[in-house]
mmCIF file of C-alpha atoms in Angstrom:
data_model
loop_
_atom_site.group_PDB
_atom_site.id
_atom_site.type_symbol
_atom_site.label_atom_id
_atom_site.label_comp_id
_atom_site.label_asym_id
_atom_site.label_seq_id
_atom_site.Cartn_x
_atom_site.Cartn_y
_atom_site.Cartn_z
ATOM 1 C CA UNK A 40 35.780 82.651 224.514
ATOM 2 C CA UNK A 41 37.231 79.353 223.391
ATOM 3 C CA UNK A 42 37.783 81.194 219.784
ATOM 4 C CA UNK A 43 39.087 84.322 221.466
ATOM 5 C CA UNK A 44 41.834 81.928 223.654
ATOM 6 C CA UNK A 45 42.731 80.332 220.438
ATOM 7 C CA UNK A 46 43.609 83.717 218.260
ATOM 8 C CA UNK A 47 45.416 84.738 221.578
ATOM 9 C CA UNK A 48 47.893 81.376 221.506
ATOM 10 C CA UNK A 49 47.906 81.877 218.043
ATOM 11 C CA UNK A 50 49.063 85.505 218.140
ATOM 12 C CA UNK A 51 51.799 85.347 221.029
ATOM 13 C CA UNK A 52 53.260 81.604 219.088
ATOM 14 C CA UNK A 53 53.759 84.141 215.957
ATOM 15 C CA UNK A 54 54.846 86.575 217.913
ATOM 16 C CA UNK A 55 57.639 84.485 219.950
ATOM 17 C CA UNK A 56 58.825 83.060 216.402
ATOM 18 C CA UNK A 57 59.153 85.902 214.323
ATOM 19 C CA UNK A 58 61.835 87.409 216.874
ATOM 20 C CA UNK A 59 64.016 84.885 216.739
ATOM 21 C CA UNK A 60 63.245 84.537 212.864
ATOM 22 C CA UNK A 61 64.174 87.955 212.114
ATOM 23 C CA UNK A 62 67.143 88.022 214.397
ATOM 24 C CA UNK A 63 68.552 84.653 212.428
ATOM 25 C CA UNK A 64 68.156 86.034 209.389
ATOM 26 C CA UNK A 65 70.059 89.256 210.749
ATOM 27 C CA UNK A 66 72.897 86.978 211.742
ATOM 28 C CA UNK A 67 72.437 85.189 208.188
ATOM 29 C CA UNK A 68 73.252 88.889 206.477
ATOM 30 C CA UNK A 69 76.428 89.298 209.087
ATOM 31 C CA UNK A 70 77.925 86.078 208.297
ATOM 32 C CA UNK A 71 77.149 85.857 204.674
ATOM 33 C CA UNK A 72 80.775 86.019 203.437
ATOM 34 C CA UNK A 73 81.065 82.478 205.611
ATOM 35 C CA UNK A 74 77.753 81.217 205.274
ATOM 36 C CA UNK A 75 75.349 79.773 208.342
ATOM 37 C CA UNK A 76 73.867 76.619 206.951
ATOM 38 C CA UNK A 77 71.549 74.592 208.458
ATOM 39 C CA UNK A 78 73.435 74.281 212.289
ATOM 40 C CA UNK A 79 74.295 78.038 212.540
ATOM 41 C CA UNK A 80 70.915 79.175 211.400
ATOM 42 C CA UNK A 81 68.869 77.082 213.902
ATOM 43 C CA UNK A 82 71.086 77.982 216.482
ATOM 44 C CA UNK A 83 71.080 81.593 215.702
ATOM 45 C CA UNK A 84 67.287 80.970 216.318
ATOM 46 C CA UNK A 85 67.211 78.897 219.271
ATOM 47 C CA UNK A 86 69.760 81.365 220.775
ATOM 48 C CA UNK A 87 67.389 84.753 220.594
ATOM 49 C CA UNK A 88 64.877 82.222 221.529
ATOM 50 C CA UNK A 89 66.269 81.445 224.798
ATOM 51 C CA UNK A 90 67.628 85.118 225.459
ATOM 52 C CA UNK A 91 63.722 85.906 225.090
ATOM 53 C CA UNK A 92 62.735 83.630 227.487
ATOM 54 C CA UNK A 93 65.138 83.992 230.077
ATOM 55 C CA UNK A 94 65.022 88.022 230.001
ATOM 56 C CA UNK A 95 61.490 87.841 230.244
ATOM 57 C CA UNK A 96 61.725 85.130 233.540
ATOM 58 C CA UNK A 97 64.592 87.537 235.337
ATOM 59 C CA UNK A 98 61.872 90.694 234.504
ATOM 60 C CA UNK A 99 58.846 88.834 236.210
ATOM 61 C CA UNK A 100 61.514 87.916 239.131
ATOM 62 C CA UNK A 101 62.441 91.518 239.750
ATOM 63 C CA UNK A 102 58.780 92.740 239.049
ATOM 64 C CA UNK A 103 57.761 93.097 242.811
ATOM 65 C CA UNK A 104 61.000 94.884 244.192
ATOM 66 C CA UNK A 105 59.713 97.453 240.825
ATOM 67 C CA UNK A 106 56.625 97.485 242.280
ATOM 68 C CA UNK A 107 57.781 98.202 245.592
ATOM 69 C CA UNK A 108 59.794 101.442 244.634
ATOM 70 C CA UNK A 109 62.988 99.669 244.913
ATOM 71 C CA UNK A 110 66.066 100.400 241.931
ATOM 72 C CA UNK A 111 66.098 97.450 240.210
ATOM 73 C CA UNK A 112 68.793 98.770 237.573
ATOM 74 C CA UNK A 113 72.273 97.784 238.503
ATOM 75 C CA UNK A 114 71.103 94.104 239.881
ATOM 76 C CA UNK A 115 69.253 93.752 236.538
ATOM 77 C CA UNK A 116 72.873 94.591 234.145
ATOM 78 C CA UNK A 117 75.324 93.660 236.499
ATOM 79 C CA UNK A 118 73.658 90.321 237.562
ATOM 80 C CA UNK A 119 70.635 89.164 235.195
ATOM 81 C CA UNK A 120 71.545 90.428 231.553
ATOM 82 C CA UNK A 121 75.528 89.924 232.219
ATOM 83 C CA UNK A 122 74.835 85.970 233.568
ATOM 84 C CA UNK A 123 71.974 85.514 230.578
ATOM 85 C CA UNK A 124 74.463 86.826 228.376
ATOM 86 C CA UNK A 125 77.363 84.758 229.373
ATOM 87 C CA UNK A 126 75.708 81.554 229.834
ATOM 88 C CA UNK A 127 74.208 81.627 226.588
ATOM 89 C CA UNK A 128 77.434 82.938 224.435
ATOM 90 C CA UNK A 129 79.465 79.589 226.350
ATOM 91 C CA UNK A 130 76.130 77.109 225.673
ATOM 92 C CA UNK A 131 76.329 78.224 221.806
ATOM 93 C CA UNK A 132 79.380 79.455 220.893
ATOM 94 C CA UNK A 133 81.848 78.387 223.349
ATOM 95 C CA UNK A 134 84.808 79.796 224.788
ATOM 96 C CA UNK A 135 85.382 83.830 224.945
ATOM 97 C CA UNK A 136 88.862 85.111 226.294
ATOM 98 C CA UNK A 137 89.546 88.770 226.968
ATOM 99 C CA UNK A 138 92.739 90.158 226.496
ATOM 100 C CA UNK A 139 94.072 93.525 227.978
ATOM 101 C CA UNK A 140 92.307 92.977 231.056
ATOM 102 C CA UNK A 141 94.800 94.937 232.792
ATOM 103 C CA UNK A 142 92.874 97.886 231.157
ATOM 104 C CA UNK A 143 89.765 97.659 232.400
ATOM 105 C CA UNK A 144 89.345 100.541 234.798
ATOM 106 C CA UNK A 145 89.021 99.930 237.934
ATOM 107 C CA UNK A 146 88.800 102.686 239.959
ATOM 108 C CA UNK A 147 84.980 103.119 239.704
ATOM 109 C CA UNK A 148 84.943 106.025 237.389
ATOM 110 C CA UNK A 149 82.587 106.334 234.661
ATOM 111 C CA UNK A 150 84.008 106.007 231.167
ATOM 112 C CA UNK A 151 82.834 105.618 227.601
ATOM 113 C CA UNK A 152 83.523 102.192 226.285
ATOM 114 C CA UNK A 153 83.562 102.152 222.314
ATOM 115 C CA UNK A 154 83.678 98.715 220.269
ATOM 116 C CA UNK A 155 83.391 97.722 216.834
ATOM 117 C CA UNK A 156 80.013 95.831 216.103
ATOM 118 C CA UNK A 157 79.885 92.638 214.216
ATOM 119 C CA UNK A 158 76.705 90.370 215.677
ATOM 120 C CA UNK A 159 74.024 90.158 217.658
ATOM 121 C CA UNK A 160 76.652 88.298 219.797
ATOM 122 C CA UNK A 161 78.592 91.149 220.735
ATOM 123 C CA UNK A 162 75.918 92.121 222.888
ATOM 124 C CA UNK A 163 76.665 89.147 225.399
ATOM 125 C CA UNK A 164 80.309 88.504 225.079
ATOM 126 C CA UNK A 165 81.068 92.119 226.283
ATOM 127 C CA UNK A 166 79.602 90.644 229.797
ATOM 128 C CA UNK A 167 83.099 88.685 230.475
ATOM 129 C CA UNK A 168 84.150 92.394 230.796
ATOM 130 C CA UNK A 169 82.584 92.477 233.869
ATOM 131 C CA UNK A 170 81.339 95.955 234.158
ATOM 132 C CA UNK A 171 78.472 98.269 234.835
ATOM 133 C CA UNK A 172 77.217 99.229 231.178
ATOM 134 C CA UNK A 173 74.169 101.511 229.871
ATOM 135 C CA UNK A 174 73.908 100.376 226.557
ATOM 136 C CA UNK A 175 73.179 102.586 223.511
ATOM 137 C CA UNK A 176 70.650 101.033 221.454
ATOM 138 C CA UNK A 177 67.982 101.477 218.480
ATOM 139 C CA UNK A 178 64.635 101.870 219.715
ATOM 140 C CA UNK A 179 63.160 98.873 218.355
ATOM 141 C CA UNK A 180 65.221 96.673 220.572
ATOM 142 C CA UNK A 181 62.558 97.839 223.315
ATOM 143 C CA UNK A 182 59.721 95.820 221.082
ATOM 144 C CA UNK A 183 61.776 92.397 221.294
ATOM 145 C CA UNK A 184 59.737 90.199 223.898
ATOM 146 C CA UNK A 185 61.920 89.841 227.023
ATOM 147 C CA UNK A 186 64.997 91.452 225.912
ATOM 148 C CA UNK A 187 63.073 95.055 225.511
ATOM 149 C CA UNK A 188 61.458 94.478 228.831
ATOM 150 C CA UNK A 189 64.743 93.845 230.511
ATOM 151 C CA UNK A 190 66.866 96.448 228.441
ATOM 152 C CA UNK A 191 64.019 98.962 230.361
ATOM 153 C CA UNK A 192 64.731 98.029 233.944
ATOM 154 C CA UNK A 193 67.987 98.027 233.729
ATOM 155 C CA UNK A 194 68.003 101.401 232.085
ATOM 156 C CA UNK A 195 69.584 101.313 229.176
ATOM 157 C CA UNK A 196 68.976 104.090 226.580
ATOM 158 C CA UNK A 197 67.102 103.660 223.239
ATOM 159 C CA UNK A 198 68.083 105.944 220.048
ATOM 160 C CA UNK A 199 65.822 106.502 217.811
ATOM 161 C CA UNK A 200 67.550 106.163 214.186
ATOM 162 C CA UNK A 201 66.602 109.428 212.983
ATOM 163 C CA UNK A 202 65.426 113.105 214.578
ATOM 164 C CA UNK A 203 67.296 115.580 216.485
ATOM 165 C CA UNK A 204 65.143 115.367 219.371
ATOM 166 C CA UNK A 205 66.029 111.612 219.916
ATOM 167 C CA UNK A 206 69.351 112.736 219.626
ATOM 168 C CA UNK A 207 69.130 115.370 222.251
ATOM 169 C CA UNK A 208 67.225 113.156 224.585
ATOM 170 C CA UNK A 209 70.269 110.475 224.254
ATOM 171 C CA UNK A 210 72.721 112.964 225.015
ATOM 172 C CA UNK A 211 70.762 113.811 227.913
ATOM 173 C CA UNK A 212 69.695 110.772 229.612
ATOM 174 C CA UNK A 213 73.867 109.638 228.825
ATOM 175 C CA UNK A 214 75.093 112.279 230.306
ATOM 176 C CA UNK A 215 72.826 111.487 233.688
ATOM 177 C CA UNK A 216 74.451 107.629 233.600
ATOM 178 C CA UNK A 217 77.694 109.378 234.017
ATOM 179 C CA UNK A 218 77.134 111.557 236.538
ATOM 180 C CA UNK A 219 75.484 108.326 238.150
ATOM 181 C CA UNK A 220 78.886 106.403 237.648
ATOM 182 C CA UNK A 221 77.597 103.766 234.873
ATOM 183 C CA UNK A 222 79.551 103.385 232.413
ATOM 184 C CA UNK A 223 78.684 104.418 228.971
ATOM 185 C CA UNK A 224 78.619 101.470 225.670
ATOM 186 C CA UNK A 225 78.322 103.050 222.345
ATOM 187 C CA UNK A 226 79.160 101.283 219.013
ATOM 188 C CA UNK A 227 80.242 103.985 216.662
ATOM 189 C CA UNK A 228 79.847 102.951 213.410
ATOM 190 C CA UNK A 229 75.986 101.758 213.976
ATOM 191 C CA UNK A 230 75.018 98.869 212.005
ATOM 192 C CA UNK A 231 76.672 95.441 212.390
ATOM 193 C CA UNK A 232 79.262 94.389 209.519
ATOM 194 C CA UNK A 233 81.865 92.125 209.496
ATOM 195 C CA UNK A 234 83.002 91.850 206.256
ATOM 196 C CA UNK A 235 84.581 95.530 205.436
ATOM 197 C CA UNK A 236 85.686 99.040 207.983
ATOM 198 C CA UNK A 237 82.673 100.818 207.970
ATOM 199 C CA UNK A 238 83.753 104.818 209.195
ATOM 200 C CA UNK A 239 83.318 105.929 212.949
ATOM 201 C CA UNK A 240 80.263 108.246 213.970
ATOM 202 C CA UNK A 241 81.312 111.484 216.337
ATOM 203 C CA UNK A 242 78.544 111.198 218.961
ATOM 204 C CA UNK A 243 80.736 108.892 221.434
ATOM 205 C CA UNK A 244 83.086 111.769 221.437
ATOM 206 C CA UNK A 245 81.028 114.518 221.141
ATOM 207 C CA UNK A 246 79.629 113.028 224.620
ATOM 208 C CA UNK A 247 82.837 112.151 226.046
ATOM 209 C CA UNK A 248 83.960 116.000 225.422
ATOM 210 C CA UNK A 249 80.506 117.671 226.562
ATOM 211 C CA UNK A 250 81.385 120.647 228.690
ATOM 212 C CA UNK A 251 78.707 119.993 231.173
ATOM 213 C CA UNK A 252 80.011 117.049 232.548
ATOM 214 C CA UNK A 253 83.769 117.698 231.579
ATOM 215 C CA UNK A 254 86.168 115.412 229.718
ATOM 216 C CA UNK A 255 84.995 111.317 230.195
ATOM 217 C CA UNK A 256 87.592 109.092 229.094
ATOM 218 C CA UNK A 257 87.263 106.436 226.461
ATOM 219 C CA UNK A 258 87.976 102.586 226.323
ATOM 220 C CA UNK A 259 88.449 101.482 222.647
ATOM 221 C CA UNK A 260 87.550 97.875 222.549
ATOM 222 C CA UNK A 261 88.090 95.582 219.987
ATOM 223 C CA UNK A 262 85.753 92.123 219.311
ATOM 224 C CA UNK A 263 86.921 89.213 217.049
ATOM 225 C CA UNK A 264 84.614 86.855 216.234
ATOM 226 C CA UNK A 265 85.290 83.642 214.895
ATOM 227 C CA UNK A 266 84.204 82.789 211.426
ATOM 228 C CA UNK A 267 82.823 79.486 213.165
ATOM 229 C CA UNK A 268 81.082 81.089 215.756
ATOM 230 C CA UNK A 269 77.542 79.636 214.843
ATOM 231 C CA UNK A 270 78.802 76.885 213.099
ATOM 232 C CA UNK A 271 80.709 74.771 215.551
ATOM 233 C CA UNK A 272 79.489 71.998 218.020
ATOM 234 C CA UNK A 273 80.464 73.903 221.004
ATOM 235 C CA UNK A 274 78.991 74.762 224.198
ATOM 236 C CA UNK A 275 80.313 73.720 228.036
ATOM 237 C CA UNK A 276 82.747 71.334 226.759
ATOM 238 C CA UNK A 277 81.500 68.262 228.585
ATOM 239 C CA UNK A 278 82.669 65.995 225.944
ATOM 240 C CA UNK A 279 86.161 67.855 225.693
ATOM 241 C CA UNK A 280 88.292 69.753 227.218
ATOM 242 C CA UNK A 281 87.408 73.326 228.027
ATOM 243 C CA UNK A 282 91.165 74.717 228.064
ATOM 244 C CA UNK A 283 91.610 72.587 224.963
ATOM 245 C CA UNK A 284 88.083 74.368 223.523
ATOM 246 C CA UNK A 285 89.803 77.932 224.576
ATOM 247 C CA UNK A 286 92.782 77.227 221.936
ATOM 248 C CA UNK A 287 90.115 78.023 219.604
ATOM 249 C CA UNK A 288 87.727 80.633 221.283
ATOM 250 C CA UNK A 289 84.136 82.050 220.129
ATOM 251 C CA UNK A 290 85.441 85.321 220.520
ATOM 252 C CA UNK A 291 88.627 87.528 221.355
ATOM 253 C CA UNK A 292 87.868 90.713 223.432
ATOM 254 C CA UNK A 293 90.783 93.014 223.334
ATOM 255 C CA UNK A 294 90.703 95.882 225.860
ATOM 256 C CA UNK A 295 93.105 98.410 224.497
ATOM 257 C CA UNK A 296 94.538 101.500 226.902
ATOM 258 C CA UNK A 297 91.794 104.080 227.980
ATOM 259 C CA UNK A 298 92.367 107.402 225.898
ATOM 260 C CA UNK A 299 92.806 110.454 227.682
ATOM 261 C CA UNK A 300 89.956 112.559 226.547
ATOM 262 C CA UNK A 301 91.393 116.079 227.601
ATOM 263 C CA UNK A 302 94.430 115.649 225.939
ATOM 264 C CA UNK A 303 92.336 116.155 222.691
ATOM 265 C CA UNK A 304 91.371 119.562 223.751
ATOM 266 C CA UNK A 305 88.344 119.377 221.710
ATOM 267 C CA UNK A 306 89.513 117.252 218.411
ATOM 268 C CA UNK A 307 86.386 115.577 218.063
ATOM 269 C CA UNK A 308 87.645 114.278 214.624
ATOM 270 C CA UNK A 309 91.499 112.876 215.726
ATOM 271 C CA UNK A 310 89.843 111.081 218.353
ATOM 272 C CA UNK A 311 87.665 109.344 216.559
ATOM 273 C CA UNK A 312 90.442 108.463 214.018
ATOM 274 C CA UNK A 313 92.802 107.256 216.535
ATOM 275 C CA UNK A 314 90.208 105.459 218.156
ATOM 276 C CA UNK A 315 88.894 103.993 214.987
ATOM 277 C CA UNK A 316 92.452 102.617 214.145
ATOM 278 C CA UNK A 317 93.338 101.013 217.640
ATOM 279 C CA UNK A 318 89.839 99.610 217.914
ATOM 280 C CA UNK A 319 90.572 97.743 214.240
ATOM 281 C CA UNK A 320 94.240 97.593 214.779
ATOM 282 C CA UNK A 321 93.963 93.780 216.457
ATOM 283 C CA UNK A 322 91.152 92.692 213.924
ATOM 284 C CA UNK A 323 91.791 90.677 210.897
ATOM 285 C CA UNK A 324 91.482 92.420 207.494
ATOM 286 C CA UNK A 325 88.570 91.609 205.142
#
């Protein structure tokens, strides 16, 4: 038993490092045309660490209201992921300022939010926007020790990479958030880069203009991160100022005007390539 207990620890302690490993080394390929070094790469790993852990405490908190048959989903986003996401992005990185707030909606609609993607980071600085999301992820987020666990009861939707039933399924299941009033969070081009424009991806549109649920508008978003991001001794500013600290934020958030879907009338492809040029409009060239 004592040998069975031992390849057990042994087991979850690989387990609970090669997460964080992989997802450093992720973040290493995303900021290679700046570099890590030693700083940004342990706290790259200490980061997904700590997003592990504290995921997989807020799952075991809500685990009895599950139980119970109560809907765990929008208290799980709106409250657990969006604080854990938050807290974390100011203890690492520091500051994060949104601009164009004045174009959030408001009005409790469901829309399509669209965003270029950059870093694992994205995922928590798009909290400070302060909304409902369902998230559009790969599949093998779901495998990810906490995070997967949480991602699940709060209902987000995982894509598998390839196959049209996947596909069809994520249509589906999106098109249910809607009519639920969440709000939708797609990335369009897919995998992270920094360094260069990679094209836009139709499905965000092709759900926004789906004729069973009508015309959902869409809310380009654009996220600057800084080059320093990992790099930099900042977290709650104790030491310094925190307005002073903001002069130089983490990351800019720019909210740009929703687009009017049905105005389109069905241009799949000059909405994605107006929303492709606002969303990089704001966004230093490479």
């Amino acid at each position: 038993m004592a040998s069975v207990a031992l390849i057990l620890k042994g087991f979850a302690a690989l387990v609970l490092t090669a997460f964080p490993l992989g997802a450093m080394l992720q973040e290493r390929k995303a900021f290679r045309d700046v570099g890590l070094g030693v700083l940004g790469s342990l706290k790259a790993f200490i980061f997904i660490f700590l997003w592990m852990a504290t995921s997989g405490a807020a799952v075991l908190l809500q685990l009895p209201l599950l139980i119970l048959g109560f809907d765990v989903r929008e208290r799980s986003n709106t409250f657990f992921e969006a604080h854990i996401g938050m807290q974390l992005s100011k203890l690492f990185m520091g500051p994060v300022v949104v601009n164009g707030e004045s174009n959030i909606p408001r009005d409790g609609k469901a829309r399509i939010f669209i965003a270029n993607h950059q870093s694992m980071i994205d995922i928590c600085v798009l909290y400070f926007l302060r909304q409902k999301f369902v998230w559009i992820s790969k599949q093998s987020v779901a495998f990810i020790p906490g995070v997967g666990q949480i991602m699940w009861m709060s209902g987000h939707i995982l894509l598998k990479r390839k196959g049209k039933a996947s596909i069809k399924q994520m249509f589906a299941e999106s098109k249910a958030r809607l009519k639920e009033g969440w709000n939708i969070f797609m990335f369009p081009q897919g995998t992270r880069e920094r360094t260069k424009v990679l094209p836009f991806k139709h499905g965000a549109f092709s759900l926004a203009m789906s004729e069973d649920i009508g015309n959902v508008d869409v809310v380009p978003v654009s996220i600057e991160l800084s080059d320093n991001a990992w790099k930099r001794f900042f977290g709650y500013g104790f030491l310094w100022g925190w307005e002073e600290a903001k002069a130089k934020p983490a990351a800019i958030i720019t909210v740009h005007p929703t687009m009017n879907t049905a105005s389109y009338k069905g241009d799949k492809e000059k909405m994605m390539n107006e929303a492709q040029e606002i969303v990089y409009s704001v966004l230093k060239k490479k």
